[in-house]
Structures are given as structure tokens and as C-alpha cells.
Coordinates of C-alpha atoms in Angstrom, one line a residue:
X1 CA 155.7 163.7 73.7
X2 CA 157.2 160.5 74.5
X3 CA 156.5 161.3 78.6
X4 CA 152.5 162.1 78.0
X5 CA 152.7 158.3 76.3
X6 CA 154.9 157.0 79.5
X7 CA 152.4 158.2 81.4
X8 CA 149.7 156.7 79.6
X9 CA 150.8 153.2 79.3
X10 CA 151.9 153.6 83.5
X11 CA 148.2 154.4 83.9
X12 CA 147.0 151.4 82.0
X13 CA 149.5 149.1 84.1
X14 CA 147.4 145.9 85.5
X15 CA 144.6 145.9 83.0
X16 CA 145.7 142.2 81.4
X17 CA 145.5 140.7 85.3
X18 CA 142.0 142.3 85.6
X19 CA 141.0 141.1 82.4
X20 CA 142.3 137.7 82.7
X21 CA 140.3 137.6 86.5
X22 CA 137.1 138.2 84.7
X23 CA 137.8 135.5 82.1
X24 CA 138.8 133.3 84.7
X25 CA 135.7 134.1 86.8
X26 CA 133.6 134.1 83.4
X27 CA 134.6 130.5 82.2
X28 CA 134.3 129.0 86.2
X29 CA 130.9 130.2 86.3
X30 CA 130.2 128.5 82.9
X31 CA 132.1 125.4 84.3
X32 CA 129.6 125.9 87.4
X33 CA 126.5 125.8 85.0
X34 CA 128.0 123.2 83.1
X35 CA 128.7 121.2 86.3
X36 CA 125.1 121.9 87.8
X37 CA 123.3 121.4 84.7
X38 CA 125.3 117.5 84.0
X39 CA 125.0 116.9 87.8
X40 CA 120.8 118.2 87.1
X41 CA 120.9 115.5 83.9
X42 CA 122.2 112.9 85.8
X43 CA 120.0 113.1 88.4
X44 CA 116.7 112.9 86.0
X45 CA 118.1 110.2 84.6
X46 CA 118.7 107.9 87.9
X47 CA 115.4 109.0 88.9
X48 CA 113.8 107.9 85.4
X49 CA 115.9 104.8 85.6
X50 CA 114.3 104.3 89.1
X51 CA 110.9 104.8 88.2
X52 CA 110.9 102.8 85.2
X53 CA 112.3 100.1 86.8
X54 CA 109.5 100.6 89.5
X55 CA 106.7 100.6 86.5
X56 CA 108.0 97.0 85.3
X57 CA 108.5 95.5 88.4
X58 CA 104.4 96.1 89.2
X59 CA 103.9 94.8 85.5
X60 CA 105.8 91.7 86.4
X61 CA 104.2 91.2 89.7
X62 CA 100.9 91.6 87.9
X63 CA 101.8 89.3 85.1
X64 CA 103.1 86.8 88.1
X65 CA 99.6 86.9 89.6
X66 CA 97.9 86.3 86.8
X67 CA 99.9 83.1 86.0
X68 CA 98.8 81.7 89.4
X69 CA 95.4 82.0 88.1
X70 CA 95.8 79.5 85.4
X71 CA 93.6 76.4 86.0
X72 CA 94.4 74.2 88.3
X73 CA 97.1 76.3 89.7
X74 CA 97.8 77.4 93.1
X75 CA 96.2 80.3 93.5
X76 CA 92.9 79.2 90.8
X77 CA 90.5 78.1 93.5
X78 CA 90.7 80.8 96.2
X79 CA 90.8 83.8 93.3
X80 CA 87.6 82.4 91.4
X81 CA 85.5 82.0 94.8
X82 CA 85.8 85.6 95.8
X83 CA 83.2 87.8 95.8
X84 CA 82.3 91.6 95.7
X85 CA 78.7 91.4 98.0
X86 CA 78.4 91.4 101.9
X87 CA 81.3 88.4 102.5
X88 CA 84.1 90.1 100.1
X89 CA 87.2 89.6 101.0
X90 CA 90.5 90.0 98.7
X91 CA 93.6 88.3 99.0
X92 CA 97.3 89.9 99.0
X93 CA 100.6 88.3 98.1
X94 CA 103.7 89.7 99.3
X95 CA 106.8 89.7 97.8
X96 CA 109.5 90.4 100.4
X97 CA 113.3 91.2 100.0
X98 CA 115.2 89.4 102.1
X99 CA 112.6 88.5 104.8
X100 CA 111.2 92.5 105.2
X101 CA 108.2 92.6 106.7
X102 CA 105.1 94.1 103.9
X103 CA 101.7 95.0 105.6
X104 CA 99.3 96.9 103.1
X105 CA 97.3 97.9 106.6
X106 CA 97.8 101.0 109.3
X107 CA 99.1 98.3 111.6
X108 CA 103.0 99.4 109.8
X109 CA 102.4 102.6 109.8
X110 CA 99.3 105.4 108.3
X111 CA 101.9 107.1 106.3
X112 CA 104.1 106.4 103.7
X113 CA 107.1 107.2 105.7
X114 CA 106.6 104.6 108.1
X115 CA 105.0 102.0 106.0
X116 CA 106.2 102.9 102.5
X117 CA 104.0 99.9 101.6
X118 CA 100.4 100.8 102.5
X119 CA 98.1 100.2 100.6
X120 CA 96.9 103.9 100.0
X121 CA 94.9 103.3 96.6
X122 CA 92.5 100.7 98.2
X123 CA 89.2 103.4 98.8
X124 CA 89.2 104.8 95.5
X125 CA 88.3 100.9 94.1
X126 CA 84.7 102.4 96.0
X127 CA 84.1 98.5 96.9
X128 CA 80.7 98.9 98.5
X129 CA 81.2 96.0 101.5
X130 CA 84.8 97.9 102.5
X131 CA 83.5 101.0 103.2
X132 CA 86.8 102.8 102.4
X133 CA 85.7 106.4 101.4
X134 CA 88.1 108.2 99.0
X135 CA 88.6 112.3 99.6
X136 CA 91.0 114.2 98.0
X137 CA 95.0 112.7 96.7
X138 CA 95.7 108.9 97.8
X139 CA 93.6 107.1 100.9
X140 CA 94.7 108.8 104.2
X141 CA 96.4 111.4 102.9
X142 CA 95.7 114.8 104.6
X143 CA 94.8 113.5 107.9
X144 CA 91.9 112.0 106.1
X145 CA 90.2 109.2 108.4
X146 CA 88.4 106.2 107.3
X147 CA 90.3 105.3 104.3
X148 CA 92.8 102.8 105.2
X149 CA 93.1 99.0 106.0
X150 CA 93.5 99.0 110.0
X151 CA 93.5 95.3 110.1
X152 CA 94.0 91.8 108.0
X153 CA 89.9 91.7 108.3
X154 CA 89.3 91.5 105.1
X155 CA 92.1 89.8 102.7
X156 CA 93.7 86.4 103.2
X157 CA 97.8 87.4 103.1
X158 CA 100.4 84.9 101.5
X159 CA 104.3 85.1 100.9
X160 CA 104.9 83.9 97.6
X161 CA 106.9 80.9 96.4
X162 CA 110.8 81.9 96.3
X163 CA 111.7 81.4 92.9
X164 CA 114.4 83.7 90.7
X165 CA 112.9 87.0 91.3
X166 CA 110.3 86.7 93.9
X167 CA 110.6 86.3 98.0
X168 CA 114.4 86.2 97.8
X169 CA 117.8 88.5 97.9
X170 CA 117.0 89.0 94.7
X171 CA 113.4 89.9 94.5
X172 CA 111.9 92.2 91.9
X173 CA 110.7 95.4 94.0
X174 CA 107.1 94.8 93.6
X175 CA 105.7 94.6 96.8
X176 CA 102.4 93.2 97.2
X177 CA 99.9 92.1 94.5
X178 CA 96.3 92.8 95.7
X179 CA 93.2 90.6 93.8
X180 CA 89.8 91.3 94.3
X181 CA 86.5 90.4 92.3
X182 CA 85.5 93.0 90.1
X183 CA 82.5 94.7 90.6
X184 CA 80.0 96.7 88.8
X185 CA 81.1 100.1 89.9
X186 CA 84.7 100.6 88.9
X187 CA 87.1 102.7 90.7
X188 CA 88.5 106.6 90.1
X189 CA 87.9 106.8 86.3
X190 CA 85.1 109.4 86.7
X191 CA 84.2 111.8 90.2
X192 CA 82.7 109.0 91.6
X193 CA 83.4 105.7 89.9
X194 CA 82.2 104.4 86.6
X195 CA 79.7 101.9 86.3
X196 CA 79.9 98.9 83.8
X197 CA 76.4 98.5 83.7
X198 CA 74.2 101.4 84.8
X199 CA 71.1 99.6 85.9
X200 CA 72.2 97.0 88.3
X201 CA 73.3 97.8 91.8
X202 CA 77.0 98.7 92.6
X203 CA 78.4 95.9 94.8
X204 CA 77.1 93.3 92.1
X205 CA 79.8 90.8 90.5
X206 CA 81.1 91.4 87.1
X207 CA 81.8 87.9 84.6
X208 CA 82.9 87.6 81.4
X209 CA 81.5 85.3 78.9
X210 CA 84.2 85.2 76.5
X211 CA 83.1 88.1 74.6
X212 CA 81.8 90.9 77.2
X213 CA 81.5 91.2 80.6
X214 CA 78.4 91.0 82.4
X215 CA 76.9 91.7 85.2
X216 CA 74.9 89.5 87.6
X217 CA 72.9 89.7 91.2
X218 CA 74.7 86.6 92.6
X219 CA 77.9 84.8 91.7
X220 CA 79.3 84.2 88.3
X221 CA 79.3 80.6 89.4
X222 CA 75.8 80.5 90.0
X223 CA 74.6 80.7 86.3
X224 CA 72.9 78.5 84.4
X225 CA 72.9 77.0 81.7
X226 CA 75.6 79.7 80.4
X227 CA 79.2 79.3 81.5
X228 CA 80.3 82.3 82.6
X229 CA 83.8 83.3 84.9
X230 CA 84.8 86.1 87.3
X231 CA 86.5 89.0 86.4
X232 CA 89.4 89.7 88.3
X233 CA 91.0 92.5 89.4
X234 CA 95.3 92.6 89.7
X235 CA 96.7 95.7 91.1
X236 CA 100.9 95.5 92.2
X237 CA 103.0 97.8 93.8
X238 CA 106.1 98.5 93.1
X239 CA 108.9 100.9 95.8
X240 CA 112.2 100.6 94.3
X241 CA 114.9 100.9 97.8
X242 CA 115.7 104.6 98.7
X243 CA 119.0 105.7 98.0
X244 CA 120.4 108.6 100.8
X245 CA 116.7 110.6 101.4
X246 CA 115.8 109.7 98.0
X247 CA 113.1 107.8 99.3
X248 CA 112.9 106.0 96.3
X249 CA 109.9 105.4 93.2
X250 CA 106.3 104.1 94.1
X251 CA 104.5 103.0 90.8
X252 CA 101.1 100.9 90.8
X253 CA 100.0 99.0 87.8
X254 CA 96.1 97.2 87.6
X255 CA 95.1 94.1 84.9
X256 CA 91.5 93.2 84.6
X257 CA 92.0 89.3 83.6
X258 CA 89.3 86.6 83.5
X259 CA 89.8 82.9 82.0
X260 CA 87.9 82.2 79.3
X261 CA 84.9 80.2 80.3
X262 CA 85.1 76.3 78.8
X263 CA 83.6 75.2 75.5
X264 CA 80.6 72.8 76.4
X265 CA 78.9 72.3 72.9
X266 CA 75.4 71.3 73.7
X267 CA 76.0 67.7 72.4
X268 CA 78.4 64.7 71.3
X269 CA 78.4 66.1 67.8
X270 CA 77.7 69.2 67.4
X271 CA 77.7 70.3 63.7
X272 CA 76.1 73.2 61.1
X273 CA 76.9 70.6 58.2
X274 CA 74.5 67.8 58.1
X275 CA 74.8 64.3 59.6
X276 CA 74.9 61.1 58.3
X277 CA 75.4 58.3 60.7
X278 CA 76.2 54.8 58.8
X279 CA 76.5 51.5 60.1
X280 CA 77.5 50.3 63.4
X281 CA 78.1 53.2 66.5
X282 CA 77.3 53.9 70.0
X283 CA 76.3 58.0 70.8
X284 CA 75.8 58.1 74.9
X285 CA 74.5 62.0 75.7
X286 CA 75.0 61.4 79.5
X287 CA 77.3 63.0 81.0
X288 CA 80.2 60.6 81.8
X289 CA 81.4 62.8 84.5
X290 CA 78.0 62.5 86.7
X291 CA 76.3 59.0 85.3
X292 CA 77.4 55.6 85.3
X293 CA 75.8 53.8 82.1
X294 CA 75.8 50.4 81.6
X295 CA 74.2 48.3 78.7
X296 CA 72.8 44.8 78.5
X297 CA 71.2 42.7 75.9
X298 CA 72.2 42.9 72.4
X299 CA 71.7 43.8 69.2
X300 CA 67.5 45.7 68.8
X301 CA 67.0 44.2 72.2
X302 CA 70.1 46.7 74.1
X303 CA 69.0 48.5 77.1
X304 CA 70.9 51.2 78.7
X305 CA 70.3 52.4 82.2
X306 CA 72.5 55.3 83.7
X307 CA 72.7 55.9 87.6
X308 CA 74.7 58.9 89.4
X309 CA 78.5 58.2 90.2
X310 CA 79.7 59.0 94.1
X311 CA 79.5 62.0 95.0
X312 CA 76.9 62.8 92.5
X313 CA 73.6 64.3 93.5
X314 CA 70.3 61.6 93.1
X315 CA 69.1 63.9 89.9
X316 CA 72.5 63.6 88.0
X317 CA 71.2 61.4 85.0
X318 CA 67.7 62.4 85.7
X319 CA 67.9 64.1 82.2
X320 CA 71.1 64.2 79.4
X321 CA 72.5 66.2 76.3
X322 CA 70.7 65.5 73.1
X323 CA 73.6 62.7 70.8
X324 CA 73.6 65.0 67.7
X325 CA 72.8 69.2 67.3
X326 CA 72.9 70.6 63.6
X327 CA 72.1 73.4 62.1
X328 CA 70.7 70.7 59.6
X329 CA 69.4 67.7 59.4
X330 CA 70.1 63.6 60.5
X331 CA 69.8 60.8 58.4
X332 CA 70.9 57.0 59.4
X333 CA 72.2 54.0 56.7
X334 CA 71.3 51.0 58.3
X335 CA 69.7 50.1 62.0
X336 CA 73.0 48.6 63.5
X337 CA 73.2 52.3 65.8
X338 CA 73.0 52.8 69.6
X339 CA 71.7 56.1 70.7
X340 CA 71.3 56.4 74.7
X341 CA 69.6 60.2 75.6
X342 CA 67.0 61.2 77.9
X343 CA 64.9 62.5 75.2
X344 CA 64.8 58.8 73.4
X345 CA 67.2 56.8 70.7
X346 CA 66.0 57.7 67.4
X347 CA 68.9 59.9 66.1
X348 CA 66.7 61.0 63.4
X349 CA 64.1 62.6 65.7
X350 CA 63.6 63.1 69.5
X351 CA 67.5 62.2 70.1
X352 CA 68.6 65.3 68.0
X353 CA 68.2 68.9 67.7
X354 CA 68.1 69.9 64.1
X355 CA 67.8 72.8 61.9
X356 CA 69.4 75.1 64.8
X357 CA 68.8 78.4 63.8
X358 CA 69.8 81.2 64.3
X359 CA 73.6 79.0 65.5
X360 CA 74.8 80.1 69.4
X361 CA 76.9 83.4 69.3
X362 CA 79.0 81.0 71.6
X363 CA 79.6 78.4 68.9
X364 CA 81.2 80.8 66.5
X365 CA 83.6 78.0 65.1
X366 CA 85.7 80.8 63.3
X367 CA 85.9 82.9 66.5
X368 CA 86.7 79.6 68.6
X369 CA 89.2 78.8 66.1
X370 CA 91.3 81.9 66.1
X371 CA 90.7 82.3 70.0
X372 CA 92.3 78.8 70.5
X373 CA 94.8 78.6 68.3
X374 CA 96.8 81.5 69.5
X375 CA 97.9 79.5 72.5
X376 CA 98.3 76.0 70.6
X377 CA 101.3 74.2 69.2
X378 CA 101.6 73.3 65.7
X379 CA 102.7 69.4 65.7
X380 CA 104.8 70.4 62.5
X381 CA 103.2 68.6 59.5
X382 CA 104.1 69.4 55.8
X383 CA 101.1 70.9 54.4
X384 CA 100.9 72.0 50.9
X385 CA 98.0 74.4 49.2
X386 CA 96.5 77.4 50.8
X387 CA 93.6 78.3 52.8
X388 CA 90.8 80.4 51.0
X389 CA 87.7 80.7 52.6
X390 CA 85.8 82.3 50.2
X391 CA 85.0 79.7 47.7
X392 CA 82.1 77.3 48.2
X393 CA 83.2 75.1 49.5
X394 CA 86.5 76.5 51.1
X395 CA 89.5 75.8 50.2
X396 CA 92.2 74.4 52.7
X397 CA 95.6 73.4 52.8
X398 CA 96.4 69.9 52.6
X399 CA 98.3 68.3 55.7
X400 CA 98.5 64.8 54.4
X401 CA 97.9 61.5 56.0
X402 CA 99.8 61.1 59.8
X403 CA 99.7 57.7 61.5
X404 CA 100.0 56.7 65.1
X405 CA 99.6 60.4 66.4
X406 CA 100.0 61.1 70.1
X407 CA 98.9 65.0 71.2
X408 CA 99.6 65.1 75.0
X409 CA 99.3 61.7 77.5
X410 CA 95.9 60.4 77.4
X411 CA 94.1 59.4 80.6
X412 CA 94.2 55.9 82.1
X413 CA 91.3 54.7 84.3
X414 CA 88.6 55.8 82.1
X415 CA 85.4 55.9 82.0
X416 CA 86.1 57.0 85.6
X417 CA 87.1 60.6 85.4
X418 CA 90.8 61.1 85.8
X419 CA 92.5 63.6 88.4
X420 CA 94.1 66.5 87.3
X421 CA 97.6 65.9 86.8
X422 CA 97.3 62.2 85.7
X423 CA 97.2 63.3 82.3
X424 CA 98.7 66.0 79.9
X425 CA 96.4 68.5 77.9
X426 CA 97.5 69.8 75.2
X427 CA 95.9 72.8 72.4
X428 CA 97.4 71.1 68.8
X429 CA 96.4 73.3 65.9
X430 CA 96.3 71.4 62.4
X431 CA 96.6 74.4 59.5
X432 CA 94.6 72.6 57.0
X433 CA 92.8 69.5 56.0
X434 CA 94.6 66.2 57.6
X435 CA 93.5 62.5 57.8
X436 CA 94.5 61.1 61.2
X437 CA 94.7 56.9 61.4
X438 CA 96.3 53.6 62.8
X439 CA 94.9 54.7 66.4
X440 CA 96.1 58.4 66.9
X441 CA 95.6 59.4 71.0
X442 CA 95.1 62.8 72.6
X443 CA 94.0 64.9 75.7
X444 CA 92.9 68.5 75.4
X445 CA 91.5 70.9 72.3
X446 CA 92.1 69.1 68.7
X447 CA 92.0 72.3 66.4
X448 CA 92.1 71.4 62.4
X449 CA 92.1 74.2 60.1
X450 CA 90.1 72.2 57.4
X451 CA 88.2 68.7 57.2
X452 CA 89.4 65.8 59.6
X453 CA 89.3 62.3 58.1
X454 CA 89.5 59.4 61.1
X455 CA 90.0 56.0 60.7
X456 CA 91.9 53.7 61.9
X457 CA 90.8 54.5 65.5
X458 CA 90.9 57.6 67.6
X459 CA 91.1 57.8 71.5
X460 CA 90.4 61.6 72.8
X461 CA 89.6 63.4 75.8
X462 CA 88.3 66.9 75.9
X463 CA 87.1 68.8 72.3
X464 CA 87.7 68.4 68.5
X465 CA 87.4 71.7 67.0
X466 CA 86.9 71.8 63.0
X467 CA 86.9 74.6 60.7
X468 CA 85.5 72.1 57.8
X469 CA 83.4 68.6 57.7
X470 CA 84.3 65.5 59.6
X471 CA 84.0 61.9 58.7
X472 CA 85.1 59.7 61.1
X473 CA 84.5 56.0 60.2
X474 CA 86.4 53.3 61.7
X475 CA 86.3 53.5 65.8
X476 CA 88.9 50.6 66.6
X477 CA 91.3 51.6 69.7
X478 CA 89.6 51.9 73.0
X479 CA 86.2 50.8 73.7
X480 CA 85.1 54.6 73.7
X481 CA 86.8 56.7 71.2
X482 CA 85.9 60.3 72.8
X483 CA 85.0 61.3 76.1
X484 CA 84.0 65.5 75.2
X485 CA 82.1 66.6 72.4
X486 CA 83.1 67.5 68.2
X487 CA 82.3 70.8 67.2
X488 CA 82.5 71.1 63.6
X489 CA 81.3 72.9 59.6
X490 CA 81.5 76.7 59.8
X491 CA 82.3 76.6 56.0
X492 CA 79.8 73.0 55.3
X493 CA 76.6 74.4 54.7
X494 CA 75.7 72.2 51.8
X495 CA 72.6 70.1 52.3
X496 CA 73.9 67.1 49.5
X497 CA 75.4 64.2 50.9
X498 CA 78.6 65.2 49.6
X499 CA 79.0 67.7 52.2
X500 CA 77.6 65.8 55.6
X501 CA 79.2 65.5 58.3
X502 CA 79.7 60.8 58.2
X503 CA 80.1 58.7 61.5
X504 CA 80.3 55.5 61.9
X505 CA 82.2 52.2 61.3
X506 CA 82.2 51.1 65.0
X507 CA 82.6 54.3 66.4
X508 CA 82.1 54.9 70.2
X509 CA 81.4 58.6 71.4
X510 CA 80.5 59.4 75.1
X511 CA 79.2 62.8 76.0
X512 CA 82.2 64.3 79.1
X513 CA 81.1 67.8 80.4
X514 CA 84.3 67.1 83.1
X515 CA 86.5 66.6 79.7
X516 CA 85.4 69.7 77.9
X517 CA 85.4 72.2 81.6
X518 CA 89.1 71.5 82.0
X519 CA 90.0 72.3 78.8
X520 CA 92.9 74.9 78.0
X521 CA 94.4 74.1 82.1
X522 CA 98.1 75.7 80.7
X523 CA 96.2 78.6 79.5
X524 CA 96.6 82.1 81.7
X525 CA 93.9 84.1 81.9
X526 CA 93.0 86.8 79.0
X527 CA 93.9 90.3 79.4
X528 CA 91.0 92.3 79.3
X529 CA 92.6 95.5 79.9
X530 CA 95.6 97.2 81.8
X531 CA 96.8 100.8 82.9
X532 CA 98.5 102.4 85.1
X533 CA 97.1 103.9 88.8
X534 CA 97.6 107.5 88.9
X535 CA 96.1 109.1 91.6

């Protein structure tokens, strides 16, 4: 018995190693997977992390360019004059790392391997003057021909300013920012393009008139009387560096962007509530950027002749603005008034435009408000009450009485216009009713949230923008007291006095179309939409 159980046990003799072997083997492969799989994770990641880091760095470049595009600023004048018909041309600006060389064209390289910064999205934009042809995948993929930049034909290159982030050692990895002129057939969003408007042909210039784009047969800069700007197309690429033969992440981002075109009310004072002009003041409707004017005689016996300035074509004061546009009526206390327009100097008649109705779309005073206000300051006042616009008449916060205001640097020279950068513009937003005296100064957009009470003097250049009425009755200060317009009364629609709109007391207004264009200079230009390229 006990030998058959020997034997046993001798036969069983090296089981535990082979066991232990396959445990061993068993937990190293799970180590393995675990290994691999972490290894797997951590590779996603990076590449996520690259990638995403790619994706911002275009959104930056693209938020970059669009800054450049503010008014006045350095890349303004060349973006706005660019068009999308027979002389299009684009522009590029590069944003090298450490001196690199960046060429969008076949002239680095017709694949991404040799010039990991070509420009390979280009033909699917479908611009009709570039005859770029899109196939199949990204422009020149495939051995596909004719769908690449071969040459610096048609863009004007530029190395951006080295500042912290761009054209340094340590440049964000956008590459190049590309901006073209929009036009009316839009790139891959459909087999072949998407129109904006279907009737009008496809090489024809897309504008936006603050509202809507629209599209026109010549330039946006040729319409008239309308104001109306470019649309603008921002597209930047992104290539984060290549790490080993990870060649590294390629994103693309595109804005649509286009500055708001300026606010040019059709007159000095332009009002729904109605007007009531009392005693002594001086309305001028020619434009002080284009005519001279200069008055002799005195009192019933004043004559007023206005000649172009230099530089000013020989029809510039062949005609003027009307002094006063309501969407009611005018009445005058007193004869002691000056009213110089083409159209005559009776305020009460020829000199005005009344009953205005239906009111301009583009004189929305509530829409202008909110628009303007989201990029203003707020000079801080103590206001007490609420806003309620639903009463008759509206309600509005009370912002008290401020003396000796100043709201940016006021131009000197004047009545010659001023150049830019002699003065500082400024968007001030007032939340409620306020009563401005003792000679307050200002350059820019004047927003009040409620009525505006002036006297005491006022000197401003550019707009006054107000919700409620105005009275504005004691000019004192300069000689002139506003070089732009006043734009005033969504919520006056009274016709008793107690609601009009009162100037006068030696006030001085003079009619600035210069004034009111250059309005909002510090303002980028809106976002209309964004997205990523895929393609």
C-alpha cells in the first residue's frame, strides 16, 4: 500500500515548477498587455495633446489676424481693398520659428513631406479668378495637377511683427494666416460650393451691412449712399514640430469677420422724438470734412458760403445733409437761429426731413445701443433706479449730475479734420439718464442709456447715441460744440412738448461725416462665423 502511494507521489514530482511556469508566463503576459495597453494610452494622449495644441494655435493665429484688421491698424488698408473679381489677390502672413523658411506654394515642395506648410486647402475656396480646381482629399493630393500655388503670383507675403508668441523662438506653431475677400460662392460645404446668394454670379464680392451680408457686382466700397464693408475671410495653419517620425499635427481653422460699417445718421440731429429749437444756435449740414464754411454779416442779414477743402473734389459742397431728420415734427421759439443746408435755412420746412416713416432699419437706436455698448467702458457713475422700458414713457436709471467730464483726448486743430492718432476715441456707455455740465469734452461714440441733459457746454467729436430725449441748452466751450451727428428717442414718441427733443442756448453743431466714419477705430472686427477645415 504505502509503495503504490510512493509511487504515486514520485510520478507527480515537478508539477509545482510547471505550475508556477505557467503563472509566471500567465501574469508576464498580463504585465505585457498592461504595458502595451499604458504605452497605447499614453501615446493617444501626446497625440491629443499635440493636436489640440495645434487647433488653438490656428485659433490664435486667426484671432491675431483679425486684430490687425482693426481700423487704422496695420494690416486695415491692404485687407479692405482686396477683391474676389479678375485682379484678386490675397495676402499671407507668416509666422516663422526661429527664422524657418514658410512658403504656402510648390516652390517648397508639392507634398507635405517636403513642405509640411503648403497650402493644400486653397482650391476647395473654388475662387473663380485662381483657377485652382479641387478633386478628391486636399489640393494635390494623388498626383492631382492644377491645384496648387506654383508661385507668389497672387498673394502679397509678410513676416509678422515679433512680439511674445509670434516670429520668435517662441512662436505659437501657426504657420501662415491666409485672408482673402469673400465671395459669393463659398468653399467645400456642399459637392461643389455653396452660394450665398443664388442669383448673382460666383466671383462677385460679399459685404456686410451690419445685419446680413450682401452681395454686390463691383466692390463693397463702391456703394452708395449705403455704407457697407468687406467680408473677409481668415484661414490659419497650424503644424505642431514632429517628434522622431511622428511627423507631428496639421490643424486648419477659418473666421468670416467684417467691421461693422460706421454710423452716418442722415443729419446733425437725428431724432424720432420731436424737435424744438429755442433761442440762439447755429445747425451747419455741410460736411466739415469736405467743405470749408465761412459766415459774414450778422444777425437776419448772415450769409454762409461753403467751398471744398484741398484735396476735395470741385462738387464737394455742391449739395449737404438736411440740419434736422425726425420721425416728427420741428418747431422754433424765437428767430435768433442759423440754419446753413443746401436745401435752404428754414428748420421748420425745406432744412428738415420730418415725419420719417417707416424709421431706417439702420437707425434701430435699441439695436445700435446694444451693438455698441458691448465694446464700451462704463466711466463708473453712481446710478440709482432701474431701467424699464415698458412704461410710457420709459423708465431709466438715474446717473446724476457729473461736471467737467473728459471721455478720451479731444482733437486740437479743428475745424480742420484731425489725423488719426492725434486724438483718442473712446466708446463710454452711460446706464441711465445723466446730466453732463461745466464744459464736459469727448472723442468717439457717447452712449447714454436714458435722457442726456447738456449745459454748461459740450465739445464732441464723432456720435451721441441716446436711448431717451435730449435737451441740450447752453453751448459755451468751443465755438462748435459737435463735429458728428446726435442720434436720439427710441422710447420718445410723444408728440406734447413735454417729450421734444430741446436745442438751443448758444449751441453750435456742425455736420462731420470724417467724425462719425472713424468711429469705434479700437474695435476688432465682428465674428460672423468660425469652424474648423476638414477636408
Amino acid at each position: 500500500m504505502n509503495g503504490k502511494i510512493t509511487k504515486r507521489l514520485k510520478s507527480q514530482s515537478g508539477i509545482a515548477m510547471m505550475v508556477s511556469l505557467l503563472a509566471l508566463l500567465l501574469l508576464a503576459a498580463i504585465g505585457m498587455g498592461l504595458m502595451f495597453m499604458a504605452d497605447t494610452e499614453n501615446s493617444v494622449n501626446n497625440n491629443y495633446r499635440d493636436s489640440q495644441k495645434a487647433y488653438f494655435a490656428a485659433r490664435a493665429g486667426a484671432e491675431d489676424a483679425r486684430l490687425l484688421l482693426v481700423r487704422d491698424a496695420t494690416l486695415n488698408g491692404n485687407a479692405m481693398a482686396l477683391k474676389t473679381d479678375s485682379t484678386f489677390h490675397m495676402i499671407y502672413l507668416k509666422n516663422p520659428t526661429g527664422g524657418e523658411p514658410i512658403d504656402p506654394t510648390t516652390a517648397a515642395g508639392s507634398t507635405l513631406a517636403t513642405n509640411p506648410y503648403l497650402d493644400d486647402q486653397l482650391c476647395w475656396e473654388r475662387f473663380a479668378h485662381l483657377t485652382l480646381t479641387p478633386g478628391a482629399g486636399p489640393c494635390g493630393s494623388n498626383g492631382q495637377s492644377g491645384q496648387l500655388l506654383t508661385d507668389s503670383t497672387a498673394f502679397t507675403a509678410t513676416t509678422m511683427t515679433q512680439t511674445a508668441g509670434v516670429n520668435g523662438a517662441d512662436a505659437l506653431p501657426f504657420k501662415w494666416v491666409r485672408i482673402t475677400a469673400k465671395q459669393n460662392l463659398m468653399g467645400a460645404l456642399g459637392a461643389s460650393g455653396t452660394k450665398v446668394a443664388s442669383g448673382p454670379a460666383n466671383d462677385q464680392q460679399v459685404c456686410w451691412d451690419g445685419s446680413q451680408e450682401i452681395v454686390v457686382s463691383v466692390t463693397c466700397a463702391s456703394q452708395s449712399p449705403e455704407i457697407i464693408m468687406p467680408d473677409c475671410e481668415i484661414t490659419s495653419l497650424a503644424v505642431t514640430p514632429k517628434v522622431g517620425a511622428n511627423p507631428g499635427s496639421r490643424r486648419m481653422v477659418q473666421m468670416e469677420v467684417a467691421l461693422n460699417p460706421p454710423l452716418v445718421p442722415p443729419a446733425p440731429i437725428s431724432v424720432m422724438a420731436p424737435v424744438s429749437l429755442q433761442g440762439s444756435y447755429i445747425l451747419n449740414a455741410y460736411d466739415n470734412c469736405a467743405c470749408s464754411c465761412t459766415t459774414t454779416g450778422s444777425g437776419n442779414h448772415q450769409v454762409t458760403a461753403c467751398v471744398p477743402r484741398v484735396g476735395q473734389p470741385a462738387n464737394a459742397c455742391a449739395s449737404s445733409a438736411h440740419a434736422i431728420y425726425t420721425q416728427n415734427t420741428v418747431s422754433t421759439i424765437g428767430n435768433s437761429g442759423q440754419t446753413t443746408t443746401s436745401f435752404g435755412s428754414d428748420p421748420t420746412t425745406t432744412a428738415s426731413v420730418q415725419n420719417v416713416n417707416p424709421w431706417p432699419p439702420s437707425l434701430n437706436i435699441n439695436k445700435l445701443i446694444n451693438q455698441y455698448k458691448a465694446g464700451a467702458t462704463n466711466p463708473g457713475y453712481t446710478c440709482t433706479g432701474t431701467q424699464d422700458l415698458t412704461t410710457t414713457p420709459a423708465t431709466y436709471a438715474n446717473c446724476g449730475t457729473q461736471t467737467s467730464q473728459q471721455f478720451g483726448t479731444y482733437p486740437t486743430g479743428l475745424p480742420i479734420e484731425p489725423l488719426p492718432g492725434t486724438y483718442t476715441p473712446v466708446t463710454e456707455y452711460i446706464p441711465g439718464s445723466v446730466h453732463l455740465t461745466s464744459a464736459a469734452t469727448g472723442t468717439g461714440i457717447l452712449i447714454v442709456d436714458g435722457d442726456l441733459d447738456i449745459n454748461g457746454g459740450l465739445n464732441w467729436y464723432g456720435l451721441i447715441l441716446v436711448r431717451g430725449k435730449v435737451s441740450f441748452t447752453g453751448g459755451a466751450g468751443a465755438s462748435t460744440n459737435l463735429y458728428g451727428a446726435i442720434l436720439a428717442g427710441d422710447d420718445v414718441n410723444a408728440s406734447n412738448q413735454a417729450q421734444s427733443d430741446n436745442f438751443g442756448g448758444s449751441i453750435n453743431f456742425s455736420y462731420d461725416v470724417c467724425a462719425l466714419k472713424r468711429l469705434g477705430g479700437t474695435t476688432p472686427p465682428q465674428l460672423l462665423a468660425t469652424h474648423e477645415i476638414m477636408y
